Tab-separated table of C-alpha atoms in Angstrom:
chain	number	residue	atom	x	y	z
A	1	MET	CA	253.473	131.997	-22.702
A	2	PRO	CA	254.036	128.284	-23.513
A	3	ASN	CA	250.726	128.257	-25.440
A	4	GLN	CA	251.773	131.317	-27.413
A	5	MET	CA	255.130	129.772	-28.311
A	6	ALA	CA	253.411	126.549	-29.346
A	7	GLU	CA	251.055	128.484	-31.575
A	8	LEU	CA	253.954	130.308	-33.194
A	9	GLN	CA	255.698	127.009	-33.770
A	10	ARG	CA	252.501	125.467	-35.226
A	11	ARG	CA	252.361	128.309	-37.746
A	12	SER	CA	256.011	127.773	-38.759
A	13	LEU	CA	257.080	131.124	-37.354
A	14	ILE	CA	259.585	129.717	-34.882
A	15	GLU	CA	261.380	126.442	-34.395
A	16	PRO	CA	262.910	124.805	-31.290
A	17	VAL	CA	266.660	124.984	-30.809
A	18	PRO	CA	268.157	121.489	-30.380
A	19	GLN	CA	268.680	120.820	-26.667
A	20	ALA	CA	272.043	119.997	-25.148
A	21	ALA	CA	272.213	116.523	-23.596
A	22	ASP	CA	272.531	117.984	-20.103
A	23	ALA	CA	269.830	120.623	-20.518
A	24	ALA	CA	267.424	120.933	-17.610
A	25	PRO	CA	263.779	120.013	-18.258
A	26	GLY	CA	261.572	122.941	-19.256
A	27	THR	CA	264.412	125.081	-20.682
A	28	GLN	CA	263.475	124.767	-24.351
A	29	ARG	CA	264.797	127.637	-26.437
A	30	TYR	CA	263.372	128.803	-29.760
A	31	ARG	CA	264.558	130.735	-32.796
A	32	LEU	CA	262.845	132.217	-35.836
A	33	HIS	CA	261.962	129.761	-38.550
A	34	PRO	CA	264.656	129.814	-41.294
A	35	ALA	CA	262.201	131.087	-43.909
A	36	LEU	CA	261.314	134.066	-41.709
A	37	ARG	CA	264.934	134.691	-40.881
A	38	ALA	CA	265.594	134.893	-44.616
A	39	PHE	CA	262.635	137.212	-45.034
A	40	ALA	CA	263.893	139.477	-42.218
A	41	ALA	CA	267.324	139.565	-43.878
A	42	GLU	CA	265.624	140.614	-47.113
A	43	ALA	CA	263.892	143.451	-45.330
A	44	LEU	CA	267.179	144.576	-43.872
A	45	ALA	CA	268.855	144.393	-47.251
A	46	ALA	CA	266.119	146.469	-48.908
A	47	SER	CA	267.258	149.339	-46.750
A	48	ASN	CA	270.918	148.837	-47.694
A	49	GLY	CA	271.917	146.787	-44.700
A	50	ALA	CA	272.821	143.367	-45.993
A	51	ASP	CA	276.265	141.836	-45.711
A	52	ALA	CA	277.682	139.597	-48.385
A	53	ALA	CA	276.198	136.450	-46.840
A	54	LYS	CA	272.691	137.918	-47.183
A	55	ARG	CA	273.161	139.219	-50.701
A	56	ARG	CA	271.056	136.594	-52.475
A	57	HIS	CA	268.033	137.359	-50.301
A	58	ALA	CA	268.754	141.071	-50.481
A	59	GLU	CA	268.639	141.219	-54.259
A	60	HIS	CA	265.400	139.260	-54.423
A	61	PHE	CA	263.536	141.430	-51.909
A	62	HIS	CA	265.132	144.615	-53.236
A	63	ARG	CA	263.645	143.851	-56.694
A	64	PHE	CA	260.228	143.230	-55.159
A	65	ILE	CA	260.241	146.595	-53.371
A	66	GLN	CA	261.610	148.522	-56.328
A	67	GLN	CA	259.581	146.930	-59.148
A	68	HIS	CA	256.122	147.091	-57.541
A	69	ASP	CA	254.234	150.327	-57.085
A	70	VAL	CA	252.304	149.936	-53.845
A	71	THR	CA	249.877	152.605	-54.974
A	72	ALA	CA	249.135	150.964	-58.313
A	73	GLY	CA	245.894	149.370	-57.128
A	74	SER	CA	246.622	145.918	-58.535
A	75	GLN	CA	244.578	143.360	-56.576
A	76	ASP	CA	247.316	140.759	-56.961
A	77	LEU	CA	249.902	143.180	-55.676
A	78	VAL	CA	247.693	144.357	-52.812
A	79	GLY	CA	247.190	140.715	-51.835
A	80	ARG	CA	250.915	140.054	-51.843
A	81	LEU	CA	251.695	143.165	-49.818
A	82	ASP	CA	248.970	142.280	-47.347
A	83	ALA	CA	250.522	138.835	-46.976
A	84	LEU	CA	253.910	140.412	-46.352
A	85	ASP	CA	252.381	142.680	-43.706
A	86	ARG	CA	250.765	139.721	-42.011
A	87	GLU	CA	254.105	137.909	-41.830
A	88	ILE	CA	255.669	141.045	-40.361
A	89	ASP	CA	252.898	141.173	-37.762
A	90	ASN	CA	253.727	137.545	-36.954
A	91	LEU	CA	257.434	138.461	-36.634
A	92	GLY	CA	256.430	141.238	-34.308
A	93	VAL	CA	254.617	138.757	-32.083
A	94	ALA	CA	257.648	136.454	-32.130
A	95	LEU	CA	259.957	139.325	-31.128
A	96	ARG	CA	257.657	140.467	-28.330
A	97	ASN	CA	257.681	136.934	-26.995
A	98	ALA	CA	261.460	136.772	-27.427
A	99	ALA	CA	261.868	139.894	-25.303
A	100	ALA	CA	259.437	138.611	-22.681
A	101	SER	CA	261.059	135.155	-22.570
A	102	GLY	CA	264.674	136.303	-22.532
A	103	LEU	CA	265.470	134.835	-25.957
A	104	TRP	CA	268.188	137.427	-26.517
A	105	GLU	CA	269.874	135.788	-29.510
A	106	MET	CA	266.610	135.842	-31.476
A	107	LEU	CA	265.997	139.439	-30.514
A	108	ARG	CA	269.543	140.523	-31.466
A	109	ASP	CA	269.413	138.797	-34.853
A	110	ASP	CA	266.064	140.086	-35.999
A	111	ALA	CA	265.118	143.336	-34.277
A	112	LEU	CA	267.069	145.401	-36.758
A	113	CYS	CA	265.675	143.523	-39.759
A	114	LEU	CA	262.082	143.852	-38.635
A	115	GLY	CA	262.449	147.494	-37.693
A	116	ILE	CA	263.750	148.431	-41.112
A	117	TYR	CA	260.862	146.616	-42.773
A	118	PHE	CA	258.498	148.696	-40.668
A	119	THR	CA	260.329	151.745	-41.998
A	120	LEU	CA	259.705	150.630	-45.574
A	121	ARG	CA	256.043	149.603	-45.257
A	122	ARG	CA	254.765	151.684	-42.428
A	123	SER	CA	255.321	155.108	-40.890
A	124	ALA	CA	258.367	156.179	-38.901
A	125	ALA	CA	256.115	156.861	-35.953
A	126	PHE	CA	254.761	153.313	-35.992
A	127	ALA	CA	258.242	151.833	-36.167
A	128	THR	CA	259.354	153.996	-33.230
A	129	ILE	CA	256.423	152.847	-31.147
A	130	PHE	CA	257.322	149.247	-31.924
A	131	PHE	CA	260.959	149.713	-30.953
A	132	ASP	CA	260.014	151.431	-27.734
A	133	GLU	CA	257.697	148.547	-26.863
A	134	ILE	CA	260.400	145.930	-27.480
A	135	ARG	CA	262.987	148.002	-25.570
A	136	SER	CA	260.642	148.386	-22.588
A	137	ALA	CA	260.096	144.598	-22.477
A	138	ILE	CA	263.778	144.053	-21.673
A	139	PRO	CA	264.215	144.041	-17.848
A	140	VAL	CA	266.245	146.772	-16.110
A	141	PRO	CA	268.961	146.146	-15.199
A	142	ALA	CA	269.322	143.864	-18.171
A	143	PRO	CA	271.287	140.620	-17.963
A	144	ASP	CA	274.712	140.730	-19.631
A	145	GLU	CA	273.626	138.406	-22.440
A	146	ALA	CA	270.904	140.901	-23.400
A	147	ALA	CA	273.411	143.628	-24.254
A	148	ALA	CA	273.634	142.773	-27.932
A	149	ALA	CA	269.824	142.592	-28.197
A	150	ILE	CA	269.516	146.074	-26.673
A	151	ALA	CA	272.229	147.334	-29.036
A	152	ALA	CA	270.317	145.916	-32.032
A	153	VAL	CA	267.076	147.636	-30.954
A	154	ASP	CA	268.845	150.963	-30.389
A	155	LEU	CA	270.694	150.646	-33.688
A	156	ALA	CA	267.459	149.940	-35.542
A	157	GLN	CA	266.128	153.214	-34.210
A	158	ALA	CA	269.308	155.000	-35.210
A	159	VAL	CA	268.954	153.710	-38.779
A	160	LEU	CA	265.331	154.782	-38.784
A	161	HIS	CA	266.238	158.330	-37.676
A	162	ASN	CA	269.015	158.590	-40.223
A	163	ARG	CA	266.520	157.639	-42.973
A	164	TYR	CA	264.135	160.357	-41.897
A	165	GLY	CA	266.678	163.111	-41.305
A	166	HIS	CA	266.704	163.126	-37.490
A	167	TYR	CA	270.475	162.994	-37.427
A	168	LEU	CA	271.139	164.140	-33.853
A	169	ALA	CA	268.772	161.496	-32.512
A	170	ALA	CA	270.470	158.941	-34.727
A	171	VAL	CA	273.872	159.802	-33.267
A	172	GLU	CA	272.605	159.571	-29.706
A	173	LEU	CA	271.018	156.160	-30.310
A	174	ALA	CA	273.928	154.815	-32.267
A	175	ARG	CA	276.339	155.818	-29.495
A	176	GLY	CA	274.129	154.015	-26.992
A	177	SER	CA	274.141	150.984	-29.280
A	178	LEU	CA	277.921	151.132	-29.500
A	179	GLN	CA	278.234	151.086	-25.717
A	180	GLN	CA	275.949	148.064	-25.476
A	181	ALA	CA	277.558	146.125	-28.305
A	182	HIS	CA	280.608	145.146	-26.246
A	183	GLN	CA	282.322	142.292	-28.119
A	184	ASP	CA	279.786	142.094	-30.949
A	185	ARG	CA	281.983	143.403	-33.764
A	186	GLU	CA	279.333	143.638	-36.441
A	187	LEU	CA	276.940	145.671	-34.263
A	188	ALA	CA	279.814	147.912	-33.231
A	189	LEU	CA	280.805	148.618	-36.870
A	190	LEU	CA	277.143	149.276	-37.834
A	191	ALA	CA	276.850	151.761	-34.986
A	192	GLN	CA	280.047	153.541	-36.119
A	193	LEU	CA	278.707	153.592	-39.677
A	194	GLU	CA	275.441	155.236	-38.568
A	195	ILE	CA	277.331	157.817	-36.529
A	196	GLY	CA	279.523	158.535	-39.542
A	197	ARG	CA	276.520	158.811	-41.852
A	198	ALA	CA	274.815	161.280	-39.508
A	199	GLY	CA	278.035	163.282	-39.238
A	200	PHE	CA	278.296	163.506	-43.002
A	201	PHE	CA	274.710	164.728	-43.445
A	202	THR	CA	275.212	167.387	-40.781
A	203	ALA	CA	278.514	168.555	-42.342
A	204	ASN	CA	280.513	167.406	-39.299
A	205	TYR	CA	283.118	165.889	-41.570
A	206	THR	CA	285.906	165.491	-38.995
A	207	ASP	CA	283.635	163.501	-36.645
A	208	ALA	CA	282.253	161.545	-39.588
A	209	GLN	CA	285.756	160.653	-40.782
A	210	VAL	CA	286.716	159.330	-37.316
A	211	SER	CA	283.646	157.122	-37.063
A	212	LEU	CA	283.877	155.890	-40.646
A	213	GLU	CA	287.560	154.972	-40.230
A	214	ARG	CA	286.633	152.979	-37.154
A	215	ALA	CA	283.803	151.243	-39.034
A	216	LEU	CA	286.197	150.490	-41.899
A	217	HIS	CA	288.734	148.925	-39.519
A	218	LEU	CA	286.066	146.767	-37.800
A	219	ALA	CA	284.768	145.609	-41.207
A	220	GLN	CA	288.256	144.676	-42.393
A	221	VAL	CA	289.173	142.849	-39.183
A	222	GLY	CA	285.845	141.054	-39.105
A	223	GLY	CA	285.787	140.134	-42.789
A	224	PHE	CA	282.549	142.017	-43.491
A	225	ALA	CA	283.195	142.878	-47.185
A	226	HIS	CA	279.832	144.521	-47.754
A	227	TRP	CA	280.228	146.889	-44.829
A	228	GLU	CA	283.843	147.541	-45.770
A	229	CYS	CA	282.676	148.627	-49.190
A	230	ARG	CA	279.968	150.841	-47.696
A	231	ALA	CA	282.305	152.486	-45.151
A	232	LEU	CA	285.045	153.036	-47.744
A	233	GLY	CA	282.649	154.708	-50.201
A	234	LEU	CA	281.114	156.990	-47.592
A	235	LEU	CA	284.554	157.840	-46.242
A	236	GLY	CA	285.646	158.859	-49.702
A	237	LEU	CA	282.602	161.082	-50.108
A	238	THR	CA	283.218	162.621	-46.643
A	239	LEU	CA	286.832	163.476	-47.477
A	240	LEU	CA	285.772	164.972	-50.776
A	241	TYR	CA	283.286	167.306	-49.059
A	242	ALA	CA	285.913	168.126	-46.444
A	243	GLY	CA	288.191	169.419	-49.216
A	244	GLU	CA	290.515	166.414	-49.612
A	245	HIS	CA	289.500	165.883	-53.240
A	246	GLU	CA	292.326	163.646	-54.429
A	247	ARG	CA	292.074	161.242	-51.472
A	248	GLY	CA	288.279	161.259	-51.674
A	249	VAL	CA	288.406	160.108	-55.296
A	250	GLN	CA	291.049	157.503	-54.480
A	251	LEU	CA	288.946	155.970	-51.706
A	252	SER	CA	285.805	156.062	-53.900
A	253	TYR	CA	287.692	154.063	-56.557
A	254	ALA	CA	289.056	151.691	-53.892
A	255	ALA	CA	285.460	151.010	-52.811
A	256	LEU	CA	284.434	150.500	-56.437
A	257	HIS	CA	287.223	147.943	-57.018
A	258	LEU	CA	286.222	146.161	-53.791
A	259	SER	CA	282.590	146.000	-54.875
A	260	ARG	CA	283.608	144.367	-58.146
A	261	LYS	CA	285.964	141.949	-56.452
A	262	GLN	CA	283.176	140.845	-54.055
A	263	HIS	CA	280.492	140.872	-56.767
A	264	LEU	CA	278.386	143.467	-54.938
A	265	ALA	CA	276.460	144.753	-57.915
A	266	LEU	CA	274.222	147.177	-56.046
A	267	GLU	CA	277.171	148.704	-54.250
A	268	GLU	CA	279.039	148.969	-57.520
A	269	GLY	CA	276.118	150.862	-59.096
A	270	LYS	CA	275.944	153.302	-56.198
A	271	LEU	CA	279.695	153.930	-56.284
A	272	LEU	CA	279.684	154.502	-60.046
A	273	ASN	CA	276.860	157.014	-59.454
A	274	GLN	CA	278.971	158.632	-56.737
A	275	LEU	CA	282.004	158.952	-59.007
A	276	GLY	CA	279.778	160.278	-61.779
A	277	MET	CA	278.586	163.013	-59.402
A	278	ILE	CA	282.173	163.837	-58.442
A	279	PHE	CA	283.242	164.227	-62.061
A	280	TYR	CA	280.098	166.196	-62.933
A	281	TYR	CA	280.834	168.837	-60.288
A	282	GLN	CA	284.439	168.985	-61.466
A	283	GLY	CA	283.139	169.804	-64.930
A	284	ARG	CA	284.539	166.573	-66.391
A	285	PHE	CA	281.331	165.719	-68.232
A	286	PRO	CA	282.546	162.887	-70.511
A	287	ALA	CA	284.022	161.037	-67.498
A	288	ALA	CA	280.838	161.685	-65.520
A	289	ALA	CA	278.678	160.372	-68.354
A	290	GLN	CA	280.777	157.243	-68.684
A	291	HIS	CA	280.319	156.421	-64.982
A	292	TYR	CA	276.635	157.289	-65.015
A	293	GLU	CA	276.034	155.080	-68.071
A	294	HIS	CA	277.688	152.108	-66.382
A	295	ALA	CA	275.683	152.753	-63.185
A	296	LEU	CA	272.476	152.885	-65.256
A	297	ARG	CA	273.206	149.511	-66.848
A	298	LEU	CA	273.860	147.980	-63.439
A	299	GLY	CA	270.677	149.569	-62.066
A	300	ARG	CA	268.676	148.010	-64.842
A	301	SER	CA	270.202	144.576	-64.348
A	302	CYS	CA	269.559	144.722	-60.569
A	303	GLY	CA	266.118	146.236	-60.848
A	304	ASP	CA	267.202	149.221	-58.752
A	305	ASN	CA	264.898	152.128	-59.604
A	306	GLY	CA	266.791	154.456	-57.336
A	307	ILE	CA	270.009	154.133	-59.345
A	308	MET	CA	268.149	154.348	-62.657
A	309	ILE	CA	266.252	157.505	-61.725
A	310	ALA	CA	269.315	159.254	-60.303
A	311	THR	CA	271.532	158.443	-63.288
A	312	THR	CA	268.856	159.329	-65.841
A	313	ILE	CA	268.398	162.767	-64.282
A	314	SER	CA	272.147	163.281	-64.134
A	315	LEU	CA	272.647	162.239	-67.762
A	316	GLY	CA	269.941	164.723	-68.750
A	317	ALA	CA	271.877	167.473	-66.967
A	318	ILE	CA	275.075	166.460	-68.797
A	319	ALA	CA	273.220	166.496	-72.106
A	320	GLN	CA	272.307	170.141	-71.464
A	321	GLN	CA	275.968	170.891	-70.826
A	322	ILE	CA	277.637	169.119	-73.742
A	323	GLY	CA	274.786	168.187	-76.045
A	324	ASP	CA	275.506	164.464	-76.280
A	325	TYR	CA	277.021	161.562	-74.378
A	326	PRO	CA	277.436	157.784	-74.811
A	327	ARG	CA	274.112	155.974	-74.754
A	328	ALA	CA	273.351	153.017	-72.482
A	329	THR	CA	272.747	149.740	-74.242
């Protein structure tokens, strides 16, 4: 194990944590190299999981994912993606060693990030195998300080299942993550958010509302503006589908105002798209077009193909209804 850690350090994958003056000999701790921690944060952000502090990395990596077609056959692109995959393989080695060595802080911070990158670049089955391997490396019964690491691994799997439509499995894993999170407020709010998301997509709107309101409270208390915006927007959509139309629109606008106040451009684009959808189904086509146009401009400026595709299709549907609408500039 020491040789493996030395090799990881030599390759700038990990770095030693400064020792306390009274630390016992042979108790050196390690953490991921800052460059790789940033890369892991980018991977997390690309799957809509970055908080405000990670936004700069999130936007960079998000543009990379959205602007490059991995099936295009470009040798330069293939080389870059291969390099990214090699770094992720290295991160996987570091996390396996972290689990085996009891480096719980490293595992907690980066398991979720790495897992979501697997989701983006590999198959769901491969990511699940990786998570199971990391989870099985944590001793049973686990030491108390490992609780947050276990919660992060379980939560990564919950996010994975929510992405692939396995909502009941997502709820089960997220609830397990919530129980393990203890005093870790951010992990707890993320677990509540995933439970709420799964509830929304399975039309369990009452359960979804309860979880999303808890996530919103944790985000507000903890000062997590990005997650507050996400929870508020999804809560608005949930209430709308549950029949509380006026309150649903109010919360959607509240989330939009928060995204502008915190300069969360990607969140703003998604919320504008959400409001456009609301107005479209209410038959308020000019208002829908106005919101879609603004979302389209933001999508272009952020390099978000998802927003651009969704809004372009929606604007086409509006054009069929009313024949014309304001054009994006």
